[in-house]
Coordinates of C-alpha atoms in Angstrom, one line a residue:
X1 CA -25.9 -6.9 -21.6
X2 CA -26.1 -6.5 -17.9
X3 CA -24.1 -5.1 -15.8
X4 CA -23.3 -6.2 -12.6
X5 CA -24.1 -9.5 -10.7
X6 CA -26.3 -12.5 -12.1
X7 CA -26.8 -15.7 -10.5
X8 CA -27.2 -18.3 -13.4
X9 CA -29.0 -22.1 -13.0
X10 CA -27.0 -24.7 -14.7
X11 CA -29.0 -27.7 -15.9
X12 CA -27.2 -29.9 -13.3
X13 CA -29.2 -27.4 -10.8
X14 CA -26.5 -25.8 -9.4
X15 CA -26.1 -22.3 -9.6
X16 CA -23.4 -19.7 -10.1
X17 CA -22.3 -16.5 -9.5
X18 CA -21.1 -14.1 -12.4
X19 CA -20.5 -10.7 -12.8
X20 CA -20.0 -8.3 -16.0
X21 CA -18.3 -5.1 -16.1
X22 CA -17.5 -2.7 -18.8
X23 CA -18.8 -1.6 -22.0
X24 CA -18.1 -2.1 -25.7
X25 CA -19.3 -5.1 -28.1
X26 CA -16.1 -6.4 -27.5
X27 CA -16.6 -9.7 -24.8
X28 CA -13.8 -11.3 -22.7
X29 CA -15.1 -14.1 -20.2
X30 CA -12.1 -14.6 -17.5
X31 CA -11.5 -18.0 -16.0
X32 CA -9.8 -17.8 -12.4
X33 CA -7.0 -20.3 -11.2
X34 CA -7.2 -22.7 -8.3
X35 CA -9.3 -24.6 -9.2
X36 CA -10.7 -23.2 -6.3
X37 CA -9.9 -19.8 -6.5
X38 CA -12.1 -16.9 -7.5
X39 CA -12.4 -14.0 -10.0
X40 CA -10.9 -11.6 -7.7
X41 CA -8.2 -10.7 -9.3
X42 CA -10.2 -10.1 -12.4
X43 CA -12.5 -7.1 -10.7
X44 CA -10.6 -4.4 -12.3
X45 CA -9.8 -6.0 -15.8
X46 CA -12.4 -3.8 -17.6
X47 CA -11.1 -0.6 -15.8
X48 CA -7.5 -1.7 -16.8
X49 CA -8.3 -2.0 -20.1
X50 CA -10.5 1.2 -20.8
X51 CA -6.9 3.0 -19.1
X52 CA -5.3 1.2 -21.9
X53 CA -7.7 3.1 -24.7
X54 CA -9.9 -0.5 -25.0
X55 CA -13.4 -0.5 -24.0
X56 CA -14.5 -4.3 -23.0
X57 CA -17.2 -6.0 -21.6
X58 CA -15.6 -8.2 -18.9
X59 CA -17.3 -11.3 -17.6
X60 CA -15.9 -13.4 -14.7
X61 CA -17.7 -15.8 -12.6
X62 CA -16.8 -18.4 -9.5
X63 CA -16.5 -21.7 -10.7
X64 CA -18.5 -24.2 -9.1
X65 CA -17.7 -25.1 -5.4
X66 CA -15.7 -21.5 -5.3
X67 CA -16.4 -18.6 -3.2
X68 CA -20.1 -17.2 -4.2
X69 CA -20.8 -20.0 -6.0
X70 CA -22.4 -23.0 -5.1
X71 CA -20.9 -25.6 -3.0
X72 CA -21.6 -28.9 -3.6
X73 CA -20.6 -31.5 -1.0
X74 CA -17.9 -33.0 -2.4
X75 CA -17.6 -35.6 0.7
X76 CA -19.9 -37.7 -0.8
X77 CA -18.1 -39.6 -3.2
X78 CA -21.0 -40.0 -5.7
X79 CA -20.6 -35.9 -6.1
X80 CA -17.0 -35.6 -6.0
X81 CA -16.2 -38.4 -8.9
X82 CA -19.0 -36.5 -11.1
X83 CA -18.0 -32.9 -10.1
X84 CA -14.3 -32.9 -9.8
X85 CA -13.2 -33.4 -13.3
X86 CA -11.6 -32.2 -16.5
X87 CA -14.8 -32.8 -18.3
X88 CA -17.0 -30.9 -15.8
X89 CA -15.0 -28.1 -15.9
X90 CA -14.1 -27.4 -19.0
X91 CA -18.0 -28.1 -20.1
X92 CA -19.3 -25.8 -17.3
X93 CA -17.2 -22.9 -19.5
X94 CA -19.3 -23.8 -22.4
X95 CA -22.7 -23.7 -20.6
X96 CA -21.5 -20.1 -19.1
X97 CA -20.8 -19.1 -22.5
X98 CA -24.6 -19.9 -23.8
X99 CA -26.0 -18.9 -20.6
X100 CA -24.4 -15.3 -21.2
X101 CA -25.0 -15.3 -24.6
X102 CA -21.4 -14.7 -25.7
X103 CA -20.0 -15.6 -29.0
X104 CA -17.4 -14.1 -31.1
X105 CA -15.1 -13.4 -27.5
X106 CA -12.1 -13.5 -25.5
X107 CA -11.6 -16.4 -23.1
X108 CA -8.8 -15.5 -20.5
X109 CA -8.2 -17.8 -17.9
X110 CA -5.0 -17.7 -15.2
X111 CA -3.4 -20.5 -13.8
X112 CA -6.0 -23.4 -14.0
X113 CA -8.2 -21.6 -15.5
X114 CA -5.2 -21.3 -18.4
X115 CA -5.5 -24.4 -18.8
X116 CA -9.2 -24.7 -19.0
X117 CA -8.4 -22.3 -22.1
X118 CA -6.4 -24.2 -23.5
X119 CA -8.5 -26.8 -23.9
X120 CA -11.6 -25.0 -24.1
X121 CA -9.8 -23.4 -27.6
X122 CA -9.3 -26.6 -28.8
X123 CA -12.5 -27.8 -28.4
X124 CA -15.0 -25.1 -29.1
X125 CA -12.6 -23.0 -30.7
X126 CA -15.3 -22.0 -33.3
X127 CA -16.9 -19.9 -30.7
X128 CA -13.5 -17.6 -29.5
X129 CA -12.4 -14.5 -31.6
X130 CA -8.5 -15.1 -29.9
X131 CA -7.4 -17.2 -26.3
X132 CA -5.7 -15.8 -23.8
X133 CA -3.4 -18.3 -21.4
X134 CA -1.8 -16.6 -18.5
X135 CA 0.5 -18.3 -16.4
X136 CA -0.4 -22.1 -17.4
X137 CA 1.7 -24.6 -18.7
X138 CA 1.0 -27.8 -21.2
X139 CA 3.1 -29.7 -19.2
X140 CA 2.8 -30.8 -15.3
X141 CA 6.2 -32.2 -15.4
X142 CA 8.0 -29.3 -16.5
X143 CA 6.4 -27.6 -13.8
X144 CA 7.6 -30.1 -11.5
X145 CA 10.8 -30.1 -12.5
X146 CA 10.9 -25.9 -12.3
X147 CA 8.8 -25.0 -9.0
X148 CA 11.2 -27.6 -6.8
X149 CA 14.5 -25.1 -8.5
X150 CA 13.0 -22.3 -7.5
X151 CA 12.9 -23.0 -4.0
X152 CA 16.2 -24.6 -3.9
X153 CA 17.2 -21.3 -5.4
X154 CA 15.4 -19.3 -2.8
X155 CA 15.7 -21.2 0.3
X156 CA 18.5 -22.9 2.4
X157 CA 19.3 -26.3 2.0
X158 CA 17.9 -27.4 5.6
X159 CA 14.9 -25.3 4.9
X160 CA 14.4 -27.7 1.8
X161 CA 15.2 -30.6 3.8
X162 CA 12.7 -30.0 6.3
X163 CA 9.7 -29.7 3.5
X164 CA 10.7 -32.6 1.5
X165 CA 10.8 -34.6 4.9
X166 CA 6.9 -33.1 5.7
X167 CA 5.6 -33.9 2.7
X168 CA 7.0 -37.5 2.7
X169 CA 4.6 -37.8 5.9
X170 CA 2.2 -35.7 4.4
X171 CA 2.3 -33.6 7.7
X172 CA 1.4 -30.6 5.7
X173 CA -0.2 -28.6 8.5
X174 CA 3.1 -28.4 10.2
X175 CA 3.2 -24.3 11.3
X176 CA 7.0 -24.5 10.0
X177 CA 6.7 -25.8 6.9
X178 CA 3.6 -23.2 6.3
X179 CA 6.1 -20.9 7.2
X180 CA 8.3 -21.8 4.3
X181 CA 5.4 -21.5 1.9
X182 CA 5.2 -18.2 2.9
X183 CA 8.2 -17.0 1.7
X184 CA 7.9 -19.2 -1.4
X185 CA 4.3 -17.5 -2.2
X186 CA 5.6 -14.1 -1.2
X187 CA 8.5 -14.3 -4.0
X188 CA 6.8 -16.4 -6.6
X189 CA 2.8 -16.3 -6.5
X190 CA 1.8 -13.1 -4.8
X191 CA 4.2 -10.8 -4.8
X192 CA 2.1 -7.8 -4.3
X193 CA -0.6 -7.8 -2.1
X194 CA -3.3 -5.4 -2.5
X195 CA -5.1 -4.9 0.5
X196 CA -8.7 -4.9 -1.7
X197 CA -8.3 -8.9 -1.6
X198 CA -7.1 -9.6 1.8
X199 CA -10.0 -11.9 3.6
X200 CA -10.2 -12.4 7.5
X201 CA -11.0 -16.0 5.9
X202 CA -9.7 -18.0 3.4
X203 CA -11.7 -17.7 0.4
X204 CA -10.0 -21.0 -1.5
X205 CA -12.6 -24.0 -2.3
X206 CA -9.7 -26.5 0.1
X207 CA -11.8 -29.7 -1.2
X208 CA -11.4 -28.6 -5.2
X209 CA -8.0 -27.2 -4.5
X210 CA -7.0 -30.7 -3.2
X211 CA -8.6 -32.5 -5.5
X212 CA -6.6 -31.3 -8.1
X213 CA -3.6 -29.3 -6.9
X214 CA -2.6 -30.6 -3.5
X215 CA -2.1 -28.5 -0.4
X216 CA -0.2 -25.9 -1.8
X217 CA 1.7 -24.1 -5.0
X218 CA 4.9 -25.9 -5.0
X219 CA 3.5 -29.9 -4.2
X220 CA 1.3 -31.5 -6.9
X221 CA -0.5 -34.9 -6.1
X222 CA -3.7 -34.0 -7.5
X223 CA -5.2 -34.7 -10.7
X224 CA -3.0 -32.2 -12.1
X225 CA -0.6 -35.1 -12.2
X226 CA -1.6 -36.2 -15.1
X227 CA -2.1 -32.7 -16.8
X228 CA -0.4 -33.1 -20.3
X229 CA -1.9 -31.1 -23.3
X230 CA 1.0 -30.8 -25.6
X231 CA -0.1 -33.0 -28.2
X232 CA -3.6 -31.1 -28.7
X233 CA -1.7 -27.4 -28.8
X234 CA -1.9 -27.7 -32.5
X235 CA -5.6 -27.7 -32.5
X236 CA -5.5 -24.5 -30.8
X237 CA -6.2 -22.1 -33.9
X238 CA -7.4 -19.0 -33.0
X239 CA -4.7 -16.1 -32.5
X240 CA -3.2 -16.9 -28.6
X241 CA -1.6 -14.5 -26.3
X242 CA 0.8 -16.5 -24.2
X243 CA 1.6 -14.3 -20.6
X244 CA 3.6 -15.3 -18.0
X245 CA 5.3 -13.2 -15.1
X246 CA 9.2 -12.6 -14.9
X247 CA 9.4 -14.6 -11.7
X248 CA 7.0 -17.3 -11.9
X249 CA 6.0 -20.6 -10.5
X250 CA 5.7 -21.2 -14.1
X251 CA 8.8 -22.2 -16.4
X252 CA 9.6 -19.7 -18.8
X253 CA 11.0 -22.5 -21.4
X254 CA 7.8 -24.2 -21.4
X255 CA 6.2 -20.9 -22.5
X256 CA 8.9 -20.6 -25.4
X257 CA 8.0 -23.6 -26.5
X258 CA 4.5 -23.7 -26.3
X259 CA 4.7 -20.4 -28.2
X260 CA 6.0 -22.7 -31.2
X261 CA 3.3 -25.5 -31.2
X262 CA 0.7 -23.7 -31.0
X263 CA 0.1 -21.9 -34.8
X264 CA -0.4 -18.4 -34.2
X265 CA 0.7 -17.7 -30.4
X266 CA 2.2 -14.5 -29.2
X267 CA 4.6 -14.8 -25.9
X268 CA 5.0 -11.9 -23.5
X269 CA 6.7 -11.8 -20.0
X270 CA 5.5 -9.0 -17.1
X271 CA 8.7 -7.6 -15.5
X272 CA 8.5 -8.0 -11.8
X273 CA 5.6 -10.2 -12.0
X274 CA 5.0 -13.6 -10.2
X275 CA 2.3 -16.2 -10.3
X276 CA -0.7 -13.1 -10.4
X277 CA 1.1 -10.7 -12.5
X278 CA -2.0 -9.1 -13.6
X279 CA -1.7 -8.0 -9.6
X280 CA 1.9 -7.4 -9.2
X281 CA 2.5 -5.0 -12.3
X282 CA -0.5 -4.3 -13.9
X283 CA 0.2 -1.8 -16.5
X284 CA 2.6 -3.9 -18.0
X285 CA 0.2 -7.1 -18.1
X286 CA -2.7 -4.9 -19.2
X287 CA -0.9 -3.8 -21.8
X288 CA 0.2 -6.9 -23.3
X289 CA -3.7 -8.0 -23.5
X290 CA -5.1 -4.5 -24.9
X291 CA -2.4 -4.6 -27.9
X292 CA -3.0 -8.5 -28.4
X293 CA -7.0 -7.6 -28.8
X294 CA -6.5 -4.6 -30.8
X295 CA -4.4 -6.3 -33.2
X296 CA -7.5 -9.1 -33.5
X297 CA -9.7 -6.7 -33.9
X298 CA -7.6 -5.1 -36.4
X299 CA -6.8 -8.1 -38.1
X300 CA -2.8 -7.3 -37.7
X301 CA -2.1 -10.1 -34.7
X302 CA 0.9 -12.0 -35.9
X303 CA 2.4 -14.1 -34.1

């Protein structure tokens, strides 16, 4: 398969930008978080892996309306009720899929793009050799309920105050309450921050990232509102590798529990890892995912 970068032509007419690295006849496709975000953090996967004894072909790609990918104008309504969807999404991994030629593989996906695994697995299941969800709940409440603890746990009660009166007013821009989503990102979402994927520029897709999130980590009035996925983990069959980071946006009970529901699911935690722990403490997370595909390959995954 090639290496390197290929632009691929959707059937909608958009086009995309993906990019393989690695060898082996062993195929992971990684989905990146947002939505909006990009496959940055995924750059290096194959080279973690091969340092874990695993060669893998790695395949990432920007999801439409992200970074190198095409950007639809989502100001036109018309676009925006087509594009930003569920349903787009989660078939735009599909068509990827076919357009790459992958079967038999690894889906990974962080964040949102967990949760595009999750129901990708469900859905087209027949098609995955194991699912990998890192950092992504079932459950947008649970979430809720555990990203508004952890900044009462981290910051002072007029600190809190003053957010929760911003976003009453939506006056999200304000440079102070920025401020405080600094601190929150610095001890929850990125905790390390390698100078490889600073940018002089944002590189987040804003009008998708609203859309679905909000304006930041630790607010949800997106679509992702209504994300609740609990009742289909049990269609989720293939083996599943569960990660999540030690300190994480993400609750750790959820993760227990999801572990349960879903038939053959594996749970591990990064030490020192937040939101990106694939960033923060690599070896760790890197190993986790090598010994989860070895034992698939070697038919010894249990749960």
């Amino acid at each position: 398969m090639k290496q390197g970068t290929t632009i691929i032509t959707l059937d909608n007419g958009y086009h995309l930008w993906t990019n393989t690295q690695g060898e082996g006849d062993i195929h992971l496709l990684a989905l990146h978080g947002g939505p909006g975000g990009n496959h940055e953090y995924w750059e290096d996967t194959a080279q973690q892996l091969k340092k874990q004894g695993l060669n893998v072909q790695v395949h990432m790609y920007d999801q439409l309306g992200s970074w190198y990918s095409d950007q639809p104008d989502y100001s036109d309504k018309a676009i925006a009720d087509k594009y930003l969807t569920y349903d787009y999404f989660l078939d735009e991994v599909e068509e990827v899929r076919q357009k790459l030629g992958l079967d038999n593989f690894y889906l990974i996906g962080q964040s949102w793009g967990g949760a595009l695994v999750q129901m990708y697995a469900a859905k087209y299941g027949q098609h995955l050799k194991g699912a990998i969800v890192s950092s992504m709940v079932d459950n947008i409440d649970e979430y809720v309920t555990h990203v508004n603890q952890v900044r009462e746990d981290l910051l002072p009660a007029d600190a809190i105050a003053y957010m929760k009166d911003c976003e009453a007013k939506g006056n999200y821009d304000d440079a102070k309450y920025q401020g405080y989503v600094d601190v929150l990102n610095d001890n929850y979402v990125d905790r390390k921050k390698p100078a490889a994927i600073s940018h002089l520029i944002s590189t987040m897709a804003t009008p998708v990232y609203n859309a679905f999130q909000g304006d930041n980590e630790f607010v949800i009035t997106g679509k992702l509102k209504e994300w609740e996925f609990e009742p289909h983990l049990k269609d989720i069959k293939v083996p599943t590798l569960l990660t999540f980071g030690e300190h994480e946006t993400m609750p750790s009970a959820t993760a227990r529990r999801m572990q349960k529901e879903i038939p053959h699911a594996r749970l591990e935690t990064t030490p020192e890892g937040g939101h990106h722990h694939m960033i923060d403490n690599a070896p760790v997370y890197y190993s986790h995912l090598a010994k989860f595909i070895t034992d698939v390959e070697n038919n010894t995954f249990n749960d």
